[in-house]
Coordinates of C-alpha atoms and ligand atoms in Angstrom, one line a residue:
Chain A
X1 CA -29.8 30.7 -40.7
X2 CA -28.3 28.0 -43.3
X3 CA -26.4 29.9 -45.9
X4 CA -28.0 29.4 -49.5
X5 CA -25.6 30.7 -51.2
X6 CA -22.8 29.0 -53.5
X7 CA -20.8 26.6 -51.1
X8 CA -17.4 27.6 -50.0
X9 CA -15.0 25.7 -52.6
X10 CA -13.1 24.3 -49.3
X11 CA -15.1 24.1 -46.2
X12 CA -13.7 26.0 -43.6
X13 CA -12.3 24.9 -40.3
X14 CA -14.6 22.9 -37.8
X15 CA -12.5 25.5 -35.4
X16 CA -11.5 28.9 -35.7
X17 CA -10.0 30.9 -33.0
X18 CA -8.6 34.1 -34.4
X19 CA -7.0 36.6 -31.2
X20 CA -8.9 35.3 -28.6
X21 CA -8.3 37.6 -25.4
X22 CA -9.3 37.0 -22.2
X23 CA -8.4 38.9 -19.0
X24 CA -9.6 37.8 -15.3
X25 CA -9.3 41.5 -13.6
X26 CA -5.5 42.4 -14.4
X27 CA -4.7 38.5 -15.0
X28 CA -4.6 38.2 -18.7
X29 CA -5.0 34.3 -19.3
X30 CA -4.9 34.4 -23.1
X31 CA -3.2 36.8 -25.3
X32 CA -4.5 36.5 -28.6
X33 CA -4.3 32.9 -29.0
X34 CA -5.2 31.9 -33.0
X35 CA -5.9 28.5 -33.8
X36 CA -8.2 26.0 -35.5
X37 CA -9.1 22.8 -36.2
X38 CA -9.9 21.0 -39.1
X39 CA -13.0 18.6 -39.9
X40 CA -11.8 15.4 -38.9
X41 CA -9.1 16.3 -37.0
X42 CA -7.8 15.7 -33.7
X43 CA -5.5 18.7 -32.0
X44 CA -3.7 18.3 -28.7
X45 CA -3.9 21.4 -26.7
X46 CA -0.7 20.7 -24.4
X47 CA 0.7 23.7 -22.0
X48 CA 1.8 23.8 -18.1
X49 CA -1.1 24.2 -15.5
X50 CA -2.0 27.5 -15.7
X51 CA -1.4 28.2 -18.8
X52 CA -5.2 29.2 -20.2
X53 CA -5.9 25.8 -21.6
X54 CA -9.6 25.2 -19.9
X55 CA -10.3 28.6 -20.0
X56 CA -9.6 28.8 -24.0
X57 CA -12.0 25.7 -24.0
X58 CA -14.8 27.7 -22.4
X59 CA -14.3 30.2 -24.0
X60 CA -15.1 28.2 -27.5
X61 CA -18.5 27.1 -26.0
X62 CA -19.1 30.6 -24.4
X63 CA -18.9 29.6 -20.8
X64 CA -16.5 32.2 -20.6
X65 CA -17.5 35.1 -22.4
X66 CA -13.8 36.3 -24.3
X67 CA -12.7 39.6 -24.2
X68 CA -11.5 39.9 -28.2
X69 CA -11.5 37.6 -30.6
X70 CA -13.5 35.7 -32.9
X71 CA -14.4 32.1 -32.5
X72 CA -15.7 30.6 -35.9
X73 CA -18.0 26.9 -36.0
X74 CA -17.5 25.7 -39.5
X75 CA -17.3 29.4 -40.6
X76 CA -20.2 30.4 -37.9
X77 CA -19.7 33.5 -35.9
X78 CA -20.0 31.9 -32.3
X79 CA -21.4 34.6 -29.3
X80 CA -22.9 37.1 -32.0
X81 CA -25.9 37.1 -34.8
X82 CA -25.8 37.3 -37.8
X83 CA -22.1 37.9 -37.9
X84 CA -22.4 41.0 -36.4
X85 CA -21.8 43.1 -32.9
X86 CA -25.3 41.6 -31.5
X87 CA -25.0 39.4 -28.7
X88 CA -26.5 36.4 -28.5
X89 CA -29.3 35.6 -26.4
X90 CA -29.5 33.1 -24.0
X91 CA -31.7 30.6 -26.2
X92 CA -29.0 31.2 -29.2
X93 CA -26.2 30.2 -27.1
X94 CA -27.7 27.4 -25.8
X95 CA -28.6 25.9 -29.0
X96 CA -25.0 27.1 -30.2
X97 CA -23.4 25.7 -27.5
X98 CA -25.6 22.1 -28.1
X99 CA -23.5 21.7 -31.3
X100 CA -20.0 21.3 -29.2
X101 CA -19.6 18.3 -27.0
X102 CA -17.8 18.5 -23.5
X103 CA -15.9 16.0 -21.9
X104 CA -14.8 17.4 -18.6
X105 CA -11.6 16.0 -16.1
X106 CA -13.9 15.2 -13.2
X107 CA -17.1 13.8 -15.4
X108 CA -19.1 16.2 -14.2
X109 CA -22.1 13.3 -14.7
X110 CA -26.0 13.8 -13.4
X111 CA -25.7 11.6 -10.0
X112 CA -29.5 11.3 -10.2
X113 CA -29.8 9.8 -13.4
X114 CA -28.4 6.5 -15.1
X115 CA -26.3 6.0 -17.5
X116 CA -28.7 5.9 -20.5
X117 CA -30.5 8.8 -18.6
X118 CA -27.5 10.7 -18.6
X119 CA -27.1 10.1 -22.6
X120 CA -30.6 11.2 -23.6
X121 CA -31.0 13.7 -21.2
X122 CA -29.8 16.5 -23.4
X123 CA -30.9 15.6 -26.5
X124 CA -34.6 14.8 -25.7
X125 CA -34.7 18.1 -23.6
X126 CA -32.4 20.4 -25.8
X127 CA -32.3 19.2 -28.9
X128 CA -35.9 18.4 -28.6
X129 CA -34.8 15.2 -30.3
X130 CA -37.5 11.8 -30.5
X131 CA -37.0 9.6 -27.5
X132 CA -37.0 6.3 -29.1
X133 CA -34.6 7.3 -31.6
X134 CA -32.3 8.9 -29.2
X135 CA -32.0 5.6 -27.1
X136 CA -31.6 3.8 -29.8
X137 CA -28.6 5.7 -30.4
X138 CA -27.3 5.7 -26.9
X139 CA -27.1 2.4 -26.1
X140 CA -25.3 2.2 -29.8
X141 CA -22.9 4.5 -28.2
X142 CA -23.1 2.5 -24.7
X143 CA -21.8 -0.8 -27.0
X144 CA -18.9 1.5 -28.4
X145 CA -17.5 2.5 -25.1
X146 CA -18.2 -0.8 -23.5
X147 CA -20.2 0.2 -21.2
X148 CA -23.7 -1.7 -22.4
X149 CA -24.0 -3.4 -19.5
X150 CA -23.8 -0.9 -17.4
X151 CA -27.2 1.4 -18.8
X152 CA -29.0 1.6 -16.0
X153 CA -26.0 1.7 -13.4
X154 CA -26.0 5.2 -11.2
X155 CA -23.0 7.0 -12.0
X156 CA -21.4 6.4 -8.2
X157 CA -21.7 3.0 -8.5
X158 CA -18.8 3.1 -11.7
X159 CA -15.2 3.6 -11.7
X160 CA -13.4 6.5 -13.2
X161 CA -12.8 5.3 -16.0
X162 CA -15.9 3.8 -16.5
X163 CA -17.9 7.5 -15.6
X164 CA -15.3 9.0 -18.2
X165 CA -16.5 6.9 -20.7
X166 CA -19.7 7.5 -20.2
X167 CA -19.4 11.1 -19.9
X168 CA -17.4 10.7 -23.4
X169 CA -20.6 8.5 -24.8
X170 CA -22.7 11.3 -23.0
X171 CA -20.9 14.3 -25.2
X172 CA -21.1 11.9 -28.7
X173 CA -25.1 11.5 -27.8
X174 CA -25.5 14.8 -28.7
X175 CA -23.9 14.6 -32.2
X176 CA -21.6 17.2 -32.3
X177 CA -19.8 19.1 -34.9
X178 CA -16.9 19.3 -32.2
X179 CA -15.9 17.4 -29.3
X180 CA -14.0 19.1 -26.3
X181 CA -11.7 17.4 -23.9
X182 CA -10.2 19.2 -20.7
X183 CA -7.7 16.9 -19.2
X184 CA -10.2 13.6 -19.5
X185 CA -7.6 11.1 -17.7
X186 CA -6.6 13.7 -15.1
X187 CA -8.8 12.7 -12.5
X188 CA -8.3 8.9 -13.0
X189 CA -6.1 6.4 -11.3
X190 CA -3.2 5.6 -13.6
X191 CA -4.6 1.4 -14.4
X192 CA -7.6 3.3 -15.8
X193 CA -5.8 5.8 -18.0
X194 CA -5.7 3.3 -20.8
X195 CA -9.2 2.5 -21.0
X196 CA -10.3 6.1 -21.3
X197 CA -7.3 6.8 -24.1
X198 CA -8.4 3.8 -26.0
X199 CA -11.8 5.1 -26.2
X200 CA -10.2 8.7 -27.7
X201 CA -8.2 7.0 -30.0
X202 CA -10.5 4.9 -31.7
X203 CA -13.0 8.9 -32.2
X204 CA -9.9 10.4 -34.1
X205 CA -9.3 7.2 -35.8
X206 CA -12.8 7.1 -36.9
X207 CA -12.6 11.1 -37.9
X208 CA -14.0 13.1 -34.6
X209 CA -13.4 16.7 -34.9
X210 CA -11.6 17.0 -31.3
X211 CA -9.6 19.6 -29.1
X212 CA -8.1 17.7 -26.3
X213 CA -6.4 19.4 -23.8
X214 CA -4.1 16.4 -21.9
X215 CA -0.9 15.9 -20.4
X216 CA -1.3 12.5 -21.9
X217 CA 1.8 12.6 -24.3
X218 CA 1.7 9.6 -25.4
X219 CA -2.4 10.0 -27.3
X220 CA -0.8 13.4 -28.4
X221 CA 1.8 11.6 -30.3
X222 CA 0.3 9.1 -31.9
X223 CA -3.6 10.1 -32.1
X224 CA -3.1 14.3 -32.7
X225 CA -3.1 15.3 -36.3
X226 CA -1.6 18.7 -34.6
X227 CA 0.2 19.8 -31.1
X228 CA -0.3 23.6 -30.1
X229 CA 1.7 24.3 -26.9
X230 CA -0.2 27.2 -24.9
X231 CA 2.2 29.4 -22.4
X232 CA 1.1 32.1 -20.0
X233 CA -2.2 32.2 -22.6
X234 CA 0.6 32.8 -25.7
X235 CA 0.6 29.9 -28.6
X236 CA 3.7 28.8 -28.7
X237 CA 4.3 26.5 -31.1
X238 CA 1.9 24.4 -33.5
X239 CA 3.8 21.7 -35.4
X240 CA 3.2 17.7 -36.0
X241 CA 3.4 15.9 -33.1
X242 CA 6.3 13.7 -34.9
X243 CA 8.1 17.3 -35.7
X244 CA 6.9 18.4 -32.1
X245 CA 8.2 15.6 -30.0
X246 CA 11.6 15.2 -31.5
X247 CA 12.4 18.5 -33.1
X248 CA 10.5 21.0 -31.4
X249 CA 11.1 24.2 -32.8
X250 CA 11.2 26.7 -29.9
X251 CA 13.1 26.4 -26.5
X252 CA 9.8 27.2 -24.9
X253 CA 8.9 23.7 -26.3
X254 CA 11.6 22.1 -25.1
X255 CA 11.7 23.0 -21.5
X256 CA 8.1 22.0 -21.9
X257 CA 8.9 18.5 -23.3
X258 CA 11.7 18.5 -21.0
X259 CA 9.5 18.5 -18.0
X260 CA 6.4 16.7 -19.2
X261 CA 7.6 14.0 -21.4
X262 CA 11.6 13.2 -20.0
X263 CA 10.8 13.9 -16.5
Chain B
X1 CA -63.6 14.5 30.5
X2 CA -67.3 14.6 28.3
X3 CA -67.3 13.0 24.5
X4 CA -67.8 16.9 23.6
X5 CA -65.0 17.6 25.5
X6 CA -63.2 15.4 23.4
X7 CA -64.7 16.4 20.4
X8 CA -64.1 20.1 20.9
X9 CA -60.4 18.9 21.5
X10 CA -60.2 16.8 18.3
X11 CA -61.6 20.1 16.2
X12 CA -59.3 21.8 17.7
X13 CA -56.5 19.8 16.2
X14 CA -58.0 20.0 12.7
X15 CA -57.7 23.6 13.2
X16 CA -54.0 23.4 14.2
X17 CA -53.5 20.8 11.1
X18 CA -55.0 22.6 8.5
X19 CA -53.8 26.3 9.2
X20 CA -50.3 24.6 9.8
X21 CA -50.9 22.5 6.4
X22 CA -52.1 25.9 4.3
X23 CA -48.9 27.4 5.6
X24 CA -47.0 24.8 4.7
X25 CA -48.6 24.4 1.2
X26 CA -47.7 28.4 0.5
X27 CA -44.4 28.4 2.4
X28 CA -42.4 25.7 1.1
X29 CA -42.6 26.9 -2.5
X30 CA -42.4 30.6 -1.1
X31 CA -39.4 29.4 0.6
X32 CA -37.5 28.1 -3.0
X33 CA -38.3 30.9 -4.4
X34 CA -36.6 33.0 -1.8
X35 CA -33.4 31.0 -1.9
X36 CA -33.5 30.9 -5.7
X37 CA -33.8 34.7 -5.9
X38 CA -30.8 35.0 -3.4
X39 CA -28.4 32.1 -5.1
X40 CA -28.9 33.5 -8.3
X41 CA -28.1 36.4 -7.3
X42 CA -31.1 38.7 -8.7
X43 CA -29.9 42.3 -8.5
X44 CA -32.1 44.5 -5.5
X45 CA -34.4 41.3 -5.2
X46 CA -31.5 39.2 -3.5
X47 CA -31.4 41.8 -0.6
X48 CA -35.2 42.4 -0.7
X49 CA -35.1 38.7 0.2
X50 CA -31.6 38.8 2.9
X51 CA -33.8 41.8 4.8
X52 CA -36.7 39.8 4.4
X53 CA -36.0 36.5 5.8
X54 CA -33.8 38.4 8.6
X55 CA -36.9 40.3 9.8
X56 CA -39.3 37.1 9.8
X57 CA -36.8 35.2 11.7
X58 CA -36.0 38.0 14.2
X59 CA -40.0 38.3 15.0
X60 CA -42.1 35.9 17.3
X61 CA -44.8 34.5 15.8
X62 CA -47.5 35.1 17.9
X63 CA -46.2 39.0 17.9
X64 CA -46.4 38.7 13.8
X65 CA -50.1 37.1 14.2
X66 CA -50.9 40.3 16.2
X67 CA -49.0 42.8 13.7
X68 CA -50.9 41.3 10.7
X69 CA -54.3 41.0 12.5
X70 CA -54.3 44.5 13.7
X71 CA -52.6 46.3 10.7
X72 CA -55.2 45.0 7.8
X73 CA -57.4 47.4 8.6
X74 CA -55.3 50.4 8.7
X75 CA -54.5 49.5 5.6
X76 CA -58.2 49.2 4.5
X77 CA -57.9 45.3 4.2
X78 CA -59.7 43.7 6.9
X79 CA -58.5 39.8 6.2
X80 CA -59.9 38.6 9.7
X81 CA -58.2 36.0 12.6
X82 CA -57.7 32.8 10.0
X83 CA -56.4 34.7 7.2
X84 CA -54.2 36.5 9.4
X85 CA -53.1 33.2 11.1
X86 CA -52.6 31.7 7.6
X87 CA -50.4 35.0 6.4
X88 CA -48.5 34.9 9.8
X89 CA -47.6 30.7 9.7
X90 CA -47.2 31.2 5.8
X91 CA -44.4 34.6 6.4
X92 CA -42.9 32.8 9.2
X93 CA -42.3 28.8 8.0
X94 CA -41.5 30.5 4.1
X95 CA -38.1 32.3 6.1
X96 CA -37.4 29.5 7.5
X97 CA -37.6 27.0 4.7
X98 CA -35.4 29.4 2.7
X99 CA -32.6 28.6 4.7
X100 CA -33.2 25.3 4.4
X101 CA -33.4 25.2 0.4
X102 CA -30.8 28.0 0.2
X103 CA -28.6 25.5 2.3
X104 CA -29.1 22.9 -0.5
X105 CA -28.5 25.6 -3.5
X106 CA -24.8 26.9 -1.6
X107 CA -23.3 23.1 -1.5
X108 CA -25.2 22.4 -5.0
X109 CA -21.8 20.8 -7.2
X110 CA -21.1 23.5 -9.5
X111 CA -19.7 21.1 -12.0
X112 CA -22.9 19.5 -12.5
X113 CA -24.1 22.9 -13.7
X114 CA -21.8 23.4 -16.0
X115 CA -22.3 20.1 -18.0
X116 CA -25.6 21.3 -18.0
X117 CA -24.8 24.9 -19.3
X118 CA -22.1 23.3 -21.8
X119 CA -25.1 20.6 -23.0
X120 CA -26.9 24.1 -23.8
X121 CA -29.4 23.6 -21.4
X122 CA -31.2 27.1 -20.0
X123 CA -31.0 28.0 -16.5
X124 CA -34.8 27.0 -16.1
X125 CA -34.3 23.6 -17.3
X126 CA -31.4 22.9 -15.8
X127 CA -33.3 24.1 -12.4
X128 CA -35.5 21.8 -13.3
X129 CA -34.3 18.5 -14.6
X130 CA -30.7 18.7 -13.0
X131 CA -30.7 20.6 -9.3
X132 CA -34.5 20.1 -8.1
X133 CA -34.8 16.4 -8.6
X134 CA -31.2 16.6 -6.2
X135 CA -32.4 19.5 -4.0
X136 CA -35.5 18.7 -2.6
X137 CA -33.9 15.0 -1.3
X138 CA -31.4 16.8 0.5
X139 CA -34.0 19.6 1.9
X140 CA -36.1 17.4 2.8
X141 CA -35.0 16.6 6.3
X142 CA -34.7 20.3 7.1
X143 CA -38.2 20.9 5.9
X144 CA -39.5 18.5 7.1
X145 CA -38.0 19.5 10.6
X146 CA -39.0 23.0 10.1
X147 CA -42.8 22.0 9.4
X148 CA -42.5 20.0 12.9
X149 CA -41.5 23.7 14.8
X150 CA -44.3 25.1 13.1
X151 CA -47.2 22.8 14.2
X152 CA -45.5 23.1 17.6
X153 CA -45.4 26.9 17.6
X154 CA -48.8 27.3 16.1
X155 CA -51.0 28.0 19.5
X156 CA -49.4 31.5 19.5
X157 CA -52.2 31.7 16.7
X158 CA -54.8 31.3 19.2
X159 CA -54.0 34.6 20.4
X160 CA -56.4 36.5 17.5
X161 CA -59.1 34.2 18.6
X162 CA -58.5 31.4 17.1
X163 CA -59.3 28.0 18.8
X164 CA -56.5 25.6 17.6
X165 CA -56.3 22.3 20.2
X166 CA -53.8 24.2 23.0
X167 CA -56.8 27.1 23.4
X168 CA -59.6 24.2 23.1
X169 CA -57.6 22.3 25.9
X170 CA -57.9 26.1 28.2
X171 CA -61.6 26.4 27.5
X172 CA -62.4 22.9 28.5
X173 CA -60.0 22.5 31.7
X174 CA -61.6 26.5 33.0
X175 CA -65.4 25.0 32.2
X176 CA -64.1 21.6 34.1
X177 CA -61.8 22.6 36.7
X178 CA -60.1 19.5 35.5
X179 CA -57.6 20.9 33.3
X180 CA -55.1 17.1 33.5
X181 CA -57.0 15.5 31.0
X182 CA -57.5 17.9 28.0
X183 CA -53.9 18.5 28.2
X184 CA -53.2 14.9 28.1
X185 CA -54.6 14.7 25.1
X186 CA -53.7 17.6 23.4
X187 CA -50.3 16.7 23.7
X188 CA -51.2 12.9 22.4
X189 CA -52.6 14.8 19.4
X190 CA -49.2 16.8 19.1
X191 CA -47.8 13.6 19.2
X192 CA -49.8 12.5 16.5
X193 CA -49.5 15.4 14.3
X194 CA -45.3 15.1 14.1
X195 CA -45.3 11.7 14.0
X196 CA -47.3 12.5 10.8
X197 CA -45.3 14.6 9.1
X198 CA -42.2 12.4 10.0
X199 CA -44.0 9.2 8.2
X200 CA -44.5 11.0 5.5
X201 CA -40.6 12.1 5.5
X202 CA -39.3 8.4 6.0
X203 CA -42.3 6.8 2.9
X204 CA -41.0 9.7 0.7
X205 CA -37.5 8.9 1.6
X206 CA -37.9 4.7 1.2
X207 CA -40.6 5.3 -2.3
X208 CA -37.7 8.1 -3.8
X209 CA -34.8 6.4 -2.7
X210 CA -31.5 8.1 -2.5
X211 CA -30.2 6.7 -5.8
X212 CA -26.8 7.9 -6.7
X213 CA -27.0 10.5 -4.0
X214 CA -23.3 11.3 -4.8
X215 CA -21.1 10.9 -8.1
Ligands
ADP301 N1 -13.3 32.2 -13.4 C1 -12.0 32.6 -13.2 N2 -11.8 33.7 -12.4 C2 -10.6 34.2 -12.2 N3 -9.5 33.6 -12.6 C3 -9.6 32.5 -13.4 C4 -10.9 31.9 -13.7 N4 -10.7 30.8 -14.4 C5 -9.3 30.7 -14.6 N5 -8.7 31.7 -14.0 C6 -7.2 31.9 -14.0 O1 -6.8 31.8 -15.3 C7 -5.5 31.2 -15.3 C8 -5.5 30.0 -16.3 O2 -6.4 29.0 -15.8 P1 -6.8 27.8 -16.6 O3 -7.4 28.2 -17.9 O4 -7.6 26.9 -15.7 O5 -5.4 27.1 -16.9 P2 -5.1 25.6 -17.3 O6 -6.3 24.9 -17.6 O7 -4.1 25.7 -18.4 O8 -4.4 25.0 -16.1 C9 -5.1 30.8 -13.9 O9 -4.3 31.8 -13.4 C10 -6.5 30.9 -13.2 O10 -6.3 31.2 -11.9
MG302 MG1 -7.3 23.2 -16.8

């Protein structure tokens, strides 16, 4: 429903997660996690495996149904009409859920369909978008990720990087007020790591709204507008990554850095 | 052997073909739907379908001709020997083919299912537009296989009167006393009938291509 009322006199977060619980039987994963993340802005979710970070990115898009909590898309109620204790349906989480782009550590691309095919898929079919328009715009997105040659390649026939990127151009095809990122240069061989971060760099230069979860410290310090450390589903600390990487505040943090950045 | 011989023989064969073709035609997509009801795990349905397919598997064919023949009237529908055929080859391939799709469904990549859930796709289109035009290549084979057994196995139809090719090659060799050559050519029309079905496999293979078949 678009709100007709006066507008807001500062727009509200892109992101909100207020207490966002979420328990897997008696394994509690997050524990009231709060954060958000501005229009424009690029946050680096960083945290030790295990720590809840996928899970607190499914849980955004409602792959993962949370326990407590509230997660707000620019100011939106996600998971519930109308604001209220009503579930979605399945059709209103599907077109929620089209509004948030997903990059995912192993591509997760369509084997069966090309590269352009891949980019259009969802939103001919979902967004119900016009097809000539739509590929118009995909092989503008193929150029960006330099990847134009490759349109009608089949994703096996790519490198890792290469089916990143196109699972990157795949998540901007839809237009999204948000993009996603769960450990996008995990899965590749380190030569190909750059590519892929170049790609991400140039979105938050450009003003993407992204959550990235990486272990990539290197794009979180000099791409993140904001680091949040996750451990054993807690927020730990949310500072600049300049403040974050040289004076973190907590010893949690440090230990962290320790490991991940000195090691 | 007499041209009418032969001609009885070759009507024979359409018989087998088109009662093995109907219950292909009704099986196959019975068969998905089984396996879809049991991967997505349907509450009750899913062990409807587990009993189901058990049972079928577990019972002869020509022994399910004969139960389906002789229990439509009891139950005040009298379908008669093709129908029953039909119902019988239809029950019997569908259980089968289940397996066959279900196999497909298990070793489906979950992760392509969840970049389709995540890209807001419903669990109909992403059916659709993500895991069948994957699935069926890899069923395919096993289908294809399993539609082979059936032609093979379908004389135990004959048993509620109907004259497929195997009971036209009986008739002719007890009228002749020459039963060699009906036989003979039977089984060339066997032959004939699986090599079919095969074609068809490899053209469908070779026109479809196996494009991208992993990522
Ligand atoms: N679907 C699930 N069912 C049960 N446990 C899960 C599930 N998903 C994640 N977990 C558990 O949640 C914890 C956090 O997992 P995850 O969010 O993947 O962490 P991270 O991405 O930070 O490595 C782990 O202990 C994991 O075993
Ligand atoms: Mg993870």
């Amino acid at each position: 429903m678009p709100d007709t009322s006066m507008p807001p006199a500062v727009a509200p977060p892109v992101l909100e997660i207020r207490g966002l619980t979420k328990s897997f039987g008696t394994n509690i994963v997050l524990d009231g996690v709060s954060m958000q993340v501005g229009k424009g802005q690029t946050v680096c979710l960083l945290g030790p495996s295990g720590s809840g970070k996928s899970t607190l990115l499914r849980c955004v898009n409602w792959l993962e149904p949370p326990d407590q909590g509230r997660i707000l898309l620019s100011g939106k109620l996600m998971g519930f009409r109308d604001g209220g204790v009503v579930p979605m349906n399945g059709m209103e989480l599907a077109r929620a859920r089209s509004r948030i782009g997903m990059v995912f550590q192993h591509f997760n691309l369509w084997p069966h369909l090309t590269v352009l095919q891949n980019l259009i898929e969802a939103p001919i079919h979902v967004q119900g978008r016009q097809r000539d328009e739509v590929i118009g715009e995909a092989e503008v997105l193929l150029d960006r990720v330099g990847l134009a040659d490759k349109k009608n390649a089949f994703p096996a026939h790519l490198s890792g990087g290469q089916k990143q990127r196109v699972g990157i151009a795949r998540a901007l095809a839809m237009r999204p007020e948000l993009l996603l990122f769960d450990e996008p240069t995990s899965a590749l061989d380190p030569e190909l790591v750059g590519e892929v971060v170049a790609v991400m760099k140039i979105l938050a230069e450009e003003g993407s709204t992204m959550l990235v979860v990486t272990h990539e410290m290197g794009f979180a310090r000099e791409a993140a507008d904001e680091v949040v450390l996750l451990d054993l589903g807690r927020v730990v600390e949310i500072a600049r990554p300049t403040e974050f990487f040289t004076k973190p505040k907590t010893e949690r943090a440090r230990q962290f850095l320790q490991r991940y950045v000195h090691a | 052997m007499t041209a009418a011989a032969f001609m009885t023989l070759l009507q024979g064969a359409g018989v087998t073909l088109a009662v093995s073709f109907a219950g292909i035609l009704l099986g196959v997509p019975i068969g998905l739907g089984i396996a879809l009801v049991r991967w997505g795990e349907v509450p009750v349905l899913r062990r409807v379908a587990a009993v189901y397919v058990s049972l079928i598997r577990s019972t002869p064919l020509v022994t399910l001709c004969l139960l389906i023949f002789f229990a439509s009237p009891s139950i005040g529908i009298d379908i008669g020997p093709v129908s029953a055929a039909v119902l019988a080859m239809t029950l019997n391939t569908s259980a089968f083919n289940s397996e066959v799709w279900r196999g497909g469904l298990v070793s489906f990549p979950k992760d392509q299912l969840e970049a389709a859930r995540s890209f807001g796709m419903r669990p109909s289109g992403a059916f659709r537009r993500i895991v069948f035009p994957q699935l069926w290549r890899s069923a395919l084979p096993g289908l294809v296989n399993e539609m082979t057994l059936l032609i093979k196995g379908s004389p135990a139809i004959a048993v509620v009167g109907i004259v497929e090719v195997t009971r036209a090659a009986v008739r002719i060799g007890a009228t002749t006393y020459e039963p060699l050559p009906p036989f003979l050519v039977a089984t060339v029309l066997y032959i004939a009938l699986v090599f079919g079905f095969v074609c068809l496999q490899r053209v469908s293979e070779r026109t479809y291509g196996r494009a991208g078949a992993s990522a």
